[in-house]
Amino acid sequence: MSQDSAAATEAVRKLSGRRRREVVAVLLFSGGPIFESSIPLSVFGIDRQDAGVPRYRLLVCGGEEGPLRTTGGLELTAPYGLEAISRAGTVVVPAWRSITSPPPAEALEALRRAHEEGARIVGLCTGAFVLAAAGLLDGRPATTHWMYAPTLAKRYPSVHVDPRELFVDDGDVLTSAGTAAGIDLCLHIVRTDHGTEAAGALARRLVVPPRRSGGQERYLDRSLPEEIGSDPLAEVVAWALEHLHEQFDVETLAARAYMSRRTFDRRFRSLTGSAPLQWLITQRVLQAQRLLETSEYSVDEVAGRCGFRSPVALRGHFRRQLGSSPAAYRAAYRARRPQGGGAEPVAPVIEPIVPAQGSPSIRRAAATATPPGPHVITSPTAGPVQSEQGKPGPDAYTTGRPTLPGQRSAP
């Protein structure tokens, strides 16, 4: 190592040592959604020491020249600029205004420098696009809102995108799914920094569950993402969704696309961030879920109508994805329906287009009784709720699905 390189390394080490994790910089941009932007401000910017929550120091930084205009037309003036990021040990990008436009180069450089100097970098929802544009997600597992996961995977192929997860903790770089999942990740950060009791006290103040179980699968929309809808492969995907009652495999889909299995797998994953076999299994399970809720078919009949080769195959995949047997799921669902009066409207089943294959490199935070690894990523066992666009929203603490035997619901 040259003397110049050694000196530079030592300078970075000293600067990194001056950064403290409890100093949190939140990077705001014009056009950002106000809800997502307010999450880290509420978690890290309010003194709740009286409730046993250690205090953070908050630096709200403008990522570009202000005033910053948020959704709804509100104008904000950030008290700090990009230079304040150099004092933070945690940098949060709560959202980015558009997944189709590049973030400001100055902001990307500030994020790269902060990461090089030891800061923890956090991207909430579409904030993952900013982290990816800065190169901070290259070769790493990450997540974002399920609706934008295919675009993230396609635009940044070196990022291991998993749209099933509520958040992903990869040590010094963390990402979350949309809206309420940002609260989950912020609570996880508090739990990591100060322990379970502090995170629980904060959750009580925010009136949210301290931990949630599950993933984004239950909120994934059946419709094709815009970028996939114009691709020839979309026709094959649409055919598969219309013929789930038939027995076919990925080789059948590859043949319909006039591709070899290997080429089809690569093409499908590049477009959706998902392995085609996992996508097909998940579609069949969700179809079975709908039939168990809305029909009187036996479990054996449901298996046949969803393309499973046997009821045993249905039961195995159903349990792995939903944590219960089909019969127990149906019983729990019906137990929640009102007694007497009119029939309860059946909650719509949101069928995903991009439930990706889980990356083995994802490190999950231990949050359940049977954790898959050192880091469990949590979400509620909940049905779809209405977003501001009137479509089923991806993040809600309101439970719409039944609580299954052996499965915890959000309090």
CSV table of C-alpha atoms in Angstrom, one decimal:
chain,number,residue,atom,x,y,z
A,1,MET,CA,0.0,0.0,0.0
A,2,SER,CA,1.4,3.4,-0.9
A,3,GLN,CA,1.8,6.2,1.6
A,4,ASP,CA,-0.9,8.2,0.0
A,5,SER,CA,-3.3,5.2,0.2
A,6,ALA,CA,-2.4,4.5,3.7
A,7,ALA,CA,-3.0,8.1,4.7
A,8,ALA,CA,-6.3,8.2,2.9
A,9,THR,CA,-7.4,5.0,4.7
A,10,GLU,CA,-6.4,6.4,8.1
A,11,ALA,CA,-8.2,9.6,7.4
A,12,VAL,CA,-11.4,7.7,6.6
A,13,ARG,CA,-11.0,5.6,9.7
A,14,LYS,CA,-10.7,8.7,11.9
A,15,LEU,CA,-13.7,10.4,10.2
A,16,SER,CA,-15.7,7.2,10.6
A,17,GLY,CA,-14.9,7.1,14.2
A,18,ARG,CA,-16.5,10.6,14.7
A,19,ARG,CA,-19.8,9.3,13.3
A,20,ARG,CA,-22.3,8.1,15.9
A,21,ARG,CA,-25.3,5.9,15.0
A,22,GLU,CA,-27.7,7.9,17.2
A,23,VAL,CA,-27.1,11.0,14.9
A,24,VAL,CA,-29.7,10.4,12.2
A,25,ALA,CA,-29.8,12.4,9.0
A,26,VAL,CA,-33.0,12.2,7.0
A,27,LEU,CA,-32.6,13.1,3.3
A,28,LEU,CA,-35.6,14.8,1.8
A,29,PHE,CA,-36.3,15.6,-1.8
A,30,SER,CA,-38.9,17.7,-3.5
A,31,GLY,CA,-41.9,15.7,-4.7
A,32,GLY,CA,-41.5,13.1,-2.0
A,33,PRO,CA,-44.6,11.6,-0.4
A,34,ILE,CA,-45.2,13.2,3.0
A,35,PHE,CA,-46.3,10.1,4.9
A,36,GLU,CA,-43.1,8.2,4.1
A,37,SER,CA,-41.0,11.3,4.8
A,38,SER,CA,-42.6,11.8,8.2
A,39,ILE,CA,-41.9,8.2,9.4
A,40,PRO,CA,-38.2,8.7,10.3
A,41,LEU,CA,-38.9,12.2,11.6
A,42,SER,CA,-41.5,10.8,14.0
A,43,VAL,CA,-39.3,7.8,15.1
A,44,PHE,CA,-36.0,9.6,15.5
A,45,GLY,CA,-37.0,13.2,16.0
A,46,ILE,CA,-39.1,13.2,19.1
A,47,ASP,CA,-37.7,13.0,22.7
A,48,ARG,CA,-39.4,10.0,24.4
A,49,GLN,CA,-36.9,9.4,27.1
A,50,ASP,CA,-39.7,9.6,29.6
A,51,ALA,CA,-41.0,6.3,28.1
A,52,GLY,CA,-37.7,4.6,28.2
A,53,VAL,CA,-36.7,5.3,24.6
A,54,PRO,CA,-33.1,6.5,24.2
A,55,ARG,CA,-32.9,9.8,22.4
A,56,TYR,CA,-31.6,10.2,18.8
A,57,ARG,CA,-30.3,13.5,17.3
A,58,LEU,CA,-32.2,14.3,14.1
A,59,LEU,CA,-30.7,16.2,11.2
A,60,VAL,CA,-33.3,16.9,8.4
A,61,CYS,CA,-31.3,17.5,5.2
A,62,GLY,CA,-32.5,18.8,1.9
A,63,GLY,CA,-31.2,16.6,-1.0
A,64,GLU,CA,-31.6,19.5,-3.4
A,65,GLU,CA,-32.3,23.3,-3.4
A,66,GLY,CA,-35.5,24.2,-1.5
A,67,PRO,CA,-38.2,24.9,-0.7
A,68,LEU,CA,-39.2,21.2,-1.1
A,69,ARG,CA,-42.7,20.6,-2.3
A,70,THR,CA,-44.4,17.4,-1.0
A,71,THR,CA,-47.4,15.5,-2.0
A,72,GLY,CA,-50.5,17.7,-1.4
A,73,GLY,CA,-48.6,20.8,-2.4
A,74,LEU,CA,-47.0,21.5,1.0
A,75,GLU,CA,-43.7,23.3,1.0
A,76,LEU,CA,-40.9,22.4,3.4
A,77,THR,CA,-37.7,24.1,4.2
A,78,ALA,CA,-35.0,21.7,5.5
A,79,PRO,CA,-32.8,23.2,8.3
A,80,TYR,CA,-29.7,21.4,6.9
A,81,GLY,CA,-28.2,20.7,3.5
A,82,LEU,CA,-26.1,17.8,2.2
A,83,GLU,CA,-23.1,18.9,4.2
A,84,ALA,CA,-24.8,17.8,7.4
A,85,ILE,CA,-24.7,14.2,6.3
A,86,SER,CA,-21.0,14.2,7.2
A,87,ARG,CA,-22.0,14.3,10.9
A,88,ALA,CA,-24.5,11.4,10.8
A,89,GLY,CA,-23.9,7.8,11.6
A,90,THR,CA,-27.3,6.8,10.2
A,91,VAL,CA,-28.6,8.3,7.0
A,92,VAL,CA,-32.2,7.6,6.0
A,93,VAL,CA,-33.7,8.2,2.5
A,94,PRO,CA,-37.5,7.8,3.2
A,95,ALA,CA,-38.6,8.0,-0.4
A,96,TRP,CA,-37.8,9.1,-3.9
A,97,ARG,CA,-40.2,11.1,-6.0
A,98,SER,CA,-40.1,9.1,-9.2
A,99,ILE,CA,-38.6,5.7,-10.0
A,100,THR,CA,-38.1,6.8,-13.6
A,101,SER,CA,-35.9,9.9,-12.9
A,102,PRO,CA,-32.3,9.9,-11.6
A,103,PRO,CA,-31.6,11.4,-8.2
A,104,PRO,CA,-29.3,14.4,-8.0
A,105,ALA,CA,-25.6,13.6,-8.4
A,106,GLU,CA,-24.6,15.6,-5.4
A,107,ALA,CA,-26.9,13.6,-3.1
A,108,LEU,CA,-25.6,10.3,-4.5
A,109,GLU,CA,-22.0,11.4,-3.9
A,110,ALA,CA,-22.9,12.4,-0.3
A,111,LEU,CA,-24.5,9.0,0.3
A,112,ARG,CA,-21.4,7.1,-1.1
A,113,ARG,CA,-19.1,9.2,1.0
A,114,ALA,CA,-21.1,8.6,4.2
A,115,HIS,CA,-21.1,4.9,3.5
A,116,GLU,CA,-17.4,4.8,2.9
A,117,GLU,CA,-16.9,6.6,6.2
A,118,GLY,CA,-18.9,4.0,8.1
A,119,ALA,CA,-22.4,5.4,8.2
A,120,ARG,CA,-25.4,3.1,8.2
A,121,ILE,CA,-27.6,3.8,5.1
A,122,VAL,CA,-31.3,3.2,5.1
A,123,GLY,CA,-33.8,3.3,2.2
A,124,LEU,CA,-37.5,3.3,2.9
A,125,CYS,CA,-39.8,2.2,0.1
A,126,THR,CA,-38.7,3.9,-3.2
A,127,GLY,CA,-35.7,5.3,-1.3
A,128,ALA,CA,-34.1,2.0,-2.4
A,129,PHE,CA,-33.8,3.4,-5.9
A,130,VAL,CA,-31.6,6.2,-4.5
A,131,LEU,CA,-29.4,3.7,-2.8
A,132,ALA,CA,-29.2,1.6,-5.9
A,133,ALA,CA,-28.4,4.6,-8.0
A,134,ALA,CA,-25.5,5.4,-5.6
A,135,GLY,CA,-24.2,1.9,-6.1
A,136,LEU,CA,-24.8,1.0,-2.5
A,137,LEU,CA,-27.0,-2.1,-3.2
A,138,ASP,CA,-24.7,-3.7,-5.8
A,139,GLY,CA,-24.3,-7.4,-4.9
A,140,ARG,CA,-26.6,-7.0,-1.9
A,141,PRO,CA,-30.1,-8.2,-1.0
A,142,ALA,CA,-32.7,-5.5,-0.9
A,143,THR,CA,-36.4,-4.9,-1.0
A,144,THR,CA,-38.8,-2.2,-2.0
A,145,HIS,CA,-42.6,-1.8,-2.5
A,146,TRP,CA,-43.8,-4.9,-4.4
A,147,MET,CA,-45.2,-2.7,-7.2
A,148,TYR,CA,-41.7,-1.3,-7.9
A,149,ALA,CA,-39.6,-4.4,-7.3
A,150,PRO,CA,-39.6,-5.5,-11.0
A,151,THR,CA,-38.4,-2.1,-12.1
A,152,LEU,CA,-35.6,-2.1,-9.4
A,153,ALA,CA,-34.5,-5.6,-10.4
A,154,LYS,CA,-34.5,-4.8,-14.1
A,155,ARG,CA,-32.8,-1.4,-13.8
A,156,TYR,CA,-30.1,-2.7,-11.3
A,157,PRO,CA,-29.5,-6.3,-12.2
A,158,SER,CA,-26.6,-6.6,-9.6
A,159,VAL,CA,-29.1,-6.0,-6.8
A,160,HIS,CA,-30.7,-9.1,-5.3
A,161,VAL,CA,-34.3,-7.8,-5.1
A,162,ASP,CA,-36.7,-9.8,-2.9
A,163,PRO,CA,-40.2,-8.2,-3.1
A,164,ARG,CA,-41.6,-10.7,-0.6
A,165,GLU,CA,-39.9,-9.1,2.4
A,166,LEU,CA,-41.0,-6.2,4.6
A,167,PHE,CA,-37.5,-5.1,5.2
A,168,VAL,CA,-34.0,-6.4,4.6
A,169,ASP,CA,-31.1,-5.8,7.0
A,170,ASP,CA,-27.8,-6.3,5.3
A,171,GLY,CA,-25.7,-4.8,8.1
A,172,ASP,CA,-24.7,-1.3,7.1
A,173,VAL,CA,-27.3,-1.0,4.3
A,174,LEU,CA,-31.0,-1.5,5.0
A,175,THR,CA,-34.1,-1.3,2.8
A,176,SER,CA,-37.9,-1.6,3.4
A,177,ALA,CA,-41.1,-2.1,1.5
A,178,GLY,CA,-43.7,0.7,1.3
A,179,THR,CA,-45.3,3.0,3.9
A,180,ALA,CA,-45.9,1.1,7.1
A,181,ALA,CA,-43.0,-1.2,6.4
A,182,GLY,CA,-40.9,1.8,7.0
A,183,ILE,CA,-42.1,1.9,10.5
A,184,ASP,CA,-41.2,-1.8,10.9
A,185,LEU,CA,-37.6,-1.0,9.7
A,186,CYS,CA,-37.2,2.0,11.9
A,187,LEU,CA,-38.4,0.0,15.0
A,188,HIS,CA,-35.9,-2.7,14.0
A,189,ILE,CA,-33.1,-0.1,14.0
A,190,VAL,CA,-34.1,1.1,17.5
A,191,ARG,CA,-34.2,-2.6,18.6
A,192,THR,CA,-30.8,-3.2,17.1
A,193,ASP,CA,-29.4,0.0,18.8
A,194,HIS,CA,-31.0,-0.2,22.2
A,195,GLY,CA,-32.8,-3.5,22.6
A,196,THR,CA,-36.2,-5.0,22.7
A,197,GLU,CA,-37.6,-3.0,25.6
A,198,ALA,CA,-36.8,0.3,24.0
A,199,ALA,CA,-38.3,-0.7,20.7
A,200,GLY,CA,-41.4,-2.0,22.5
A,201,ALA,CA,-41.8,1.2,24.4
A,202,LEU,CA,-41.6,3.2,21.1
A,203,ALA,CA,-44.1,0.9,19.4
A,204,ARG,CA,-46.5,1.5,22.3
A,205,ARG,CA,-46.1,5.3,21.9
A,206,LEU,CA,-46.8,4.9,18.1
A,207,VAL,CA,-49.7,2.5,18.8
A,208,VAL,CA,-48.3,-0.1,16.4
A,209,PRO,CA,-47.2,-3.7,16.9
A,210,PRO,CA,-43.5,-4.0,17.9
A,211,ARG,CA,-43.0,-6.9,15.5
A,212,ARG,CA,-45.0,-8.2,12.6
A,213,SER,CA,-44.9,-11.6,11.0
A,214,GLY,CA,-45.1,-12.6,7.3
A,215,GLY,CA,-44.1,-10.8,4.2
A,216,GLN,CA,-45.5,-8.8,1.3
A,217,GLU,CA,-47.0,-11.8,-0.5
A,218,ARG,CA,-50.5,-11.1,0.6
A,219,TYR,CA,-50.5,-7.6,-0.9
A,220,LEU,CA,-49.0,-8.3,-4.2
A,221,ASP,CA,-51.2,-7.3,-7.1
A,222,ARG,CA,-52.2,-9.7,-9.9
A,223,SER,CA,-51.9,-7.0,-12.6
A,224,LEU,CA,-48.8,-6.9,-14.7
A,225,PRO,CA,-46.3,-4.1,-13.9
A,226,GLU,CA,-46.2,-1.5,-16.7
A,227,GLU,CA,-42.7,-2.5,-17.8
A,228,ILE,CA,-43.6,-6.1,-18.1
A,229,GLY,CA,-47.0,-5.5,-19.7
A,230,SER,CA,-45.3,-4.3,-22.9
A,231,ASP,CA,-42.9,-7.3,-23.1
A,232,PRO,CA,-43.8,-10.5,-25.1
A,233,LEU,CA,-43.3,-12.5,-22.0
A,234,ALA,CA,-46.4,-10.8,-20.5
A,235,GLU,CA,-48.6,-12.9,-22.8
A,236,VAL,CA,-47.2,-16.1,-21.4
A,237,VAL,CA,-47.7,-14.8,-17.8
A,238,ALA,CA,-51.3,-13.8,-18.6
A,239,TRP,CA,-52.0,-17.3,-20.1
A,240,ALA,CA,-50.6,-18.9,-16.9
A,241,LEU,CA,-52.9,-16.9,-14.7
A,242,GLU,CA,-55.9,-17.9,-16.8
A,243,HIS,CA,-55.1,-21.6,-16.8
A,244,LEU,CA,-54.0,-22.2,-13.2
A,245,HIS,CA,-56.7,-24.9,-13.0
A,246,GLU,CA,-54.7,-26.9,-15.5
A,247,GLN,CA,-51.6,-28.9,-14.7
A,248,PHE,CA,-48.6,-27.4,-16.4
A,249,ASP,CA,-45.0,-26.6,-15.4
A,250,VAL,CA,-42.4,-24.0,-16.2
A,251,GLU,CA,-41.3,-26.1,-19.2
A,252,THR,CA,-44.7,-25.5,-20.7
A,253,LEU,CA,-44.4,-21.7,-20.2
A,254,ALA,CA,-40.9,-21.7,-21.7
A,255,ALA,CA,-42.3,-23.6,-24.7
A,256,ARG,CA,-45.1,-21.1,-25.1
A,257,ALA,CA,-42.5,-18.3,-25.1
A,258,TYR,CA,-40.4,-20.2,-27.7
A,259,MET,CA,-37.4,-20.3,-25.3
A,260,SER,CA,-35.3,-22.9,-23.7
A,261,ARG,CA,-36.0,-23.4,-20.0
A,262,ARG,CA,-32.7,-21.8,-19.1
A,263,THR,CA,-33.3,-18.7,-21.3
A,264,PHE,CA,-36.9,-18.5,-20.0
A,265,ASP,CA,-35.7,-18.6,-16.4
A,266,ARG,CA,-33.2,-15.9,-17.0
A,267,ARG,CA,-35.6,-13.7,-18.9
A,268,PHE,CA,-38.4,-14.1,-16.4
A,269,ARG,CA,-36.1,-13.3,-13.5
A,270,SER,CA,-34.7,-10.2,-15.2
A,271,LEU,CA,-38.2,-8.8,-15.8
A,272,THR,CA,-39.8,-9.6,-12.5
A,273,GLY,CA,-37.1,-10.3,-10.0
A,274,SER,CA,-38.7,-13.7,-9.4
A,275,ALA,CA,-37.9,-17.3,-10.3
A,276,PRO,CA,-40.7,-18.6,-12.5
A,277,LEU,CA,-41.2,-21.8,-10.5
A,278,GLN,CA,-41.7,-20.0,-7.2
A,279,TRP,CA,-44.0,-17.5,-9.0
A,280,LEU,CA,-46.1,-20.3,-10.3
A,281,ILE,CA,-46.4,-22.1,-7.0
A,282,THR,CA,-47.3,-18.9,-5.2
A,283,GLN,CA,-50.1,-18.2,-7.8
A,284,ARG,CA,-51.5,-21.7,-7.3
A,285,VAL,CA,-51.5,-21.3,-3.5
A,286,LEU,CA,-53.3,-17.9,-3.7
A,287,GLN,CA,-55.9,-19.4,-6.0
A,288,ALA,CA,-56.4,-22.2,-3.4
A,289,GLN,CA,-56.7,-19.5,-0.7
A,290,ARG,CA,-59.5,-17.8,-2.7
A,291,LEU,CA,-61.4,-21.0,-3.3
A,292,LEU,CA,-61.1,-22.0,0.4
A,293,GLU,CA,-62.7,-18.6,1.3
A,294,THR,CA,-65.4,-18.5,-1.3
A,295,SER,CA,-66.4,-22.1,-2.2
A,296,GLU,CA,-67.6,-25.4,-0.7
A,297,TYR,CA,-65.0,-27.4,-2.6
A,298,SER,CA,-63.2,-30.1,-0.6
A,299,VAL,CA,-59.5,-29.7,-0.1
A,300,ASP,CA,-58.9,-32.4,-2.7
A,301,GLU,CA,-61.1,-30.6,-5.2
A,302,VAL,CA,-59.4,-27.3,-4.5
A,303,ALA,CA,-56.0,-28.9,-5.2
A,304,GLY,CA,-57.3,-30.1,-8.6
A,305,ARG,CA,-58.8,-26.8,-9.5
A,306,CYS,CA,-55.5,-25.0,-8.7
A,307,GLY,CA,-53.3,-27.3,-10.8
A,308,PHE,CA,-51.6,-29.2,-8.0
A,309,ARG,CA,-50.9,-32.8,-8.9
A,310,SER,CA,-52.2,-34.0,-5.5
A,311,PRO,CA,-53.7,-32.7,-2.3
A,312,VAL,CA,-50.4,-33.5,-0.6
A,313,ALA,CA,-48.6,-31.1,-2.8
A,314,LEU,CA,-51.2,-28.4,-2.0
A,315,ARG,CA,-51.0,-29.0,1.7
A,316,GLY,CA,-47.2,-28.8,1.7
A,317,HIS,CA,-46.9,-25.5,-0.3
A,318,PHE,CA,-49.9,-24.0,1.5
A,319,ARG,CA,-48.3,-24.6,4.9
A,320,ARG,CA,-45.0,-23.2,3.8
A,321,GLN,CA,-46.5,-20.0,2.5
A,322,LEU,CA,-49.3,-19.4,4.9
A,323,GLY,CA,-48.3,-21.3,8.0
A,324,SER,CA,-51.4,-23.5,8.2
A,325,SER,CA,-53.1,-26.4,6.5
A,326,PRO,CA,-55.9,-25.6,4.0
A,327,ALA,CA,-58.6,-27.0,6.3
A,328,ALA,CA,-57.4,-25.0,9.3
A,329,TYR,CA,-57.2,-21.8,7.1
A,330,ARG,CA,-60.8,-22.3,6.0
A,331,ALA,CA,-62.0,-22.9,9.5
A,332,ALA,CA,-60.3,-19.8,10.8
A,333,TYR,CA,-61.6,-17.7,8.0
A,334,ARG,CA,-65.2,-18.8,8.5
A,335,ALA,CA,-64.9,-18.3,12.3
A,336,ARG,CA,-64.3,-14.6,11.6
A,337,ARG,CA,-67.4,-14.1,9.5
A,338,PRO,CA,-70.4,-12.4,11.3
A,339,GLN,CA,-73.1,-14.6,12.8
A,340,GLY,CA,-76.5,-13.9,11.3
A,341,GLY,CA,-77.4,-11.0,9.1
A,342,GLY,CA,-76.0,-10.7,5.7
A,343,ALA,CA,-73.0,-12.5,4.4
A,344,GLU,CA,-69.8,-10.7,4.9
A,345,PRO,CA,-68.2,-9.4,1.7
A,346,VAL,CA,-65.3,-11.6,0.8
A,347,ALA,CA,-62.0,-9.9,1.0
A,348,PRO,CA,-60.4,-9.8,-2.4
A,349,VAL,CA,-57.4,-12.0,-3.0
A,350,ILE,CA,-54.4,-10.1,-4.2
A,351,GLU,CA,-52.5,-12.4,-6.5
A,352,PRO,CA,-48.8,-11.5,-7.1
A,353,ILE,CA,-46.9,-11.1,-10.2
A,354,VAL,CA,-43.5,-10.9,-8.5
A,355,PRO,CA,-43.0,-13.0,-5.4
A,356,ALA,CA,-39.3,-13.5,-5.9
A,357,GLN,CA,-37.2,-16.4,-4.9
A,358,GLY,CA,-35.7,-15.6,-1.5
A,359,SER,CA,-32.0,-14.8,-1.6
A,360,PRO,CA,-29.9,-17.0,0.6
A,361,SER,CA,-27.7,-14.1,1.5
A,362,ILE,CA,-30.5,-12.2,3.2
A,363,ARG,CA,-29.8,-11.8,6.8
A,364,ARG,CA,-33.0,-11.7,8.8
A,365,ALA,CA,-33.7,-10.2,12.2
A,366,ALA,CA,-34.9,-12.7,14.8
A,367,ALA,CA,-38.5,-11.8,15.4
A,368,THR,CA,-40.4,-15.0,15.6
A,369,ALA,CA,-40.3,-18.2,17.7
A,370,THR,CA,-38.8,-20.1,14.7
A,371,PRO,CA,-36.4,-17.7,13.0
A,372,PRO,CA,-35.0,-18.7,9.7
A,373,GLY,CA,-31.7,-16.8,10.5
A,374,PRO,CA,-30.2,-14.1,12.5
A,375,HIS,CA,-32.5,-11.5,11.0
A,376,VAL,CA,-36.3,-12.0,10.6
A,377,ILE,CA,-38.1,-9.6,8.4
A,378,THR,CA,-41.7,-9.1,9.6
A,379,SER,CA,-45.1,-8.1,8.3
A,380,PRO,CA,-48.7,-8.6,9.4
A,381,THR,CA,-51.0,-11.5,8.7
A,382,ALA,CA,-53.4,-9.1,7.1
A,383,GLY,CA,-55.6,-8.7,4.1
A,384,PRO,CA,-55.6,-5.9,1.6
A,385,VAL,CA,-56.7,-2.4,2.5
A,386,GLN,CA,-57.4,0.5,0.4
A,387,SER,CA,-54.6,2.8,-0.6
A,388,GLU,CA,-55.0,6.4,-1.6
A,389,GLN,CA,-55.5,5.3,-5.2
A,390,GLY,CA,-58.4,3.0,-4.2
A,391,LYS,CA,-56.5,-0.2,-4.9
A,392,PRO,CA,-55.5,-2.7,-2.3
A,393,GLY,CA,-52.6,-1.2,-0.4
A,394,PRO,CA,-49.4,-3.1,0.5
A,395,ASP,CA,-49.0,-2.0,4.1
A,396,ALA,CA,-51.6,-2.1,6.8
A,397,TYR,CA,-51.9,-3.0,10.4
A,398,THR,CA,-55.6,-3.7,10.1
A,399,THR,CA,-56.0,-7.5,9.8
A,400,GLY,CA,-58.2,-8.8,7.1
A,401,ARG,CA,-57.2,-12.4,7.0
A,402,PRO,CA,-57.9,-14.9,9.7
A,403,THR,CA,-55.4,-15.6,12.4
A,404,LEU,CA,-54.3,-19.2,11.9
A,405,PRO,CA,-53.6,-21.8,14.5
A,406,GLY,CA,-50.1,-21.4,15.7
A,407,GLN,CA,-49.8,-18.1,14.0
A,408,ARG,CA,-49.6,-14.7,15.7
A,409,SER,CA,-51.6,-11.7,14.5
A,410,ALA,CA,-50.6,-8.1,14.9
A,411,PRO,CA,-51.9,-6.8,18.3
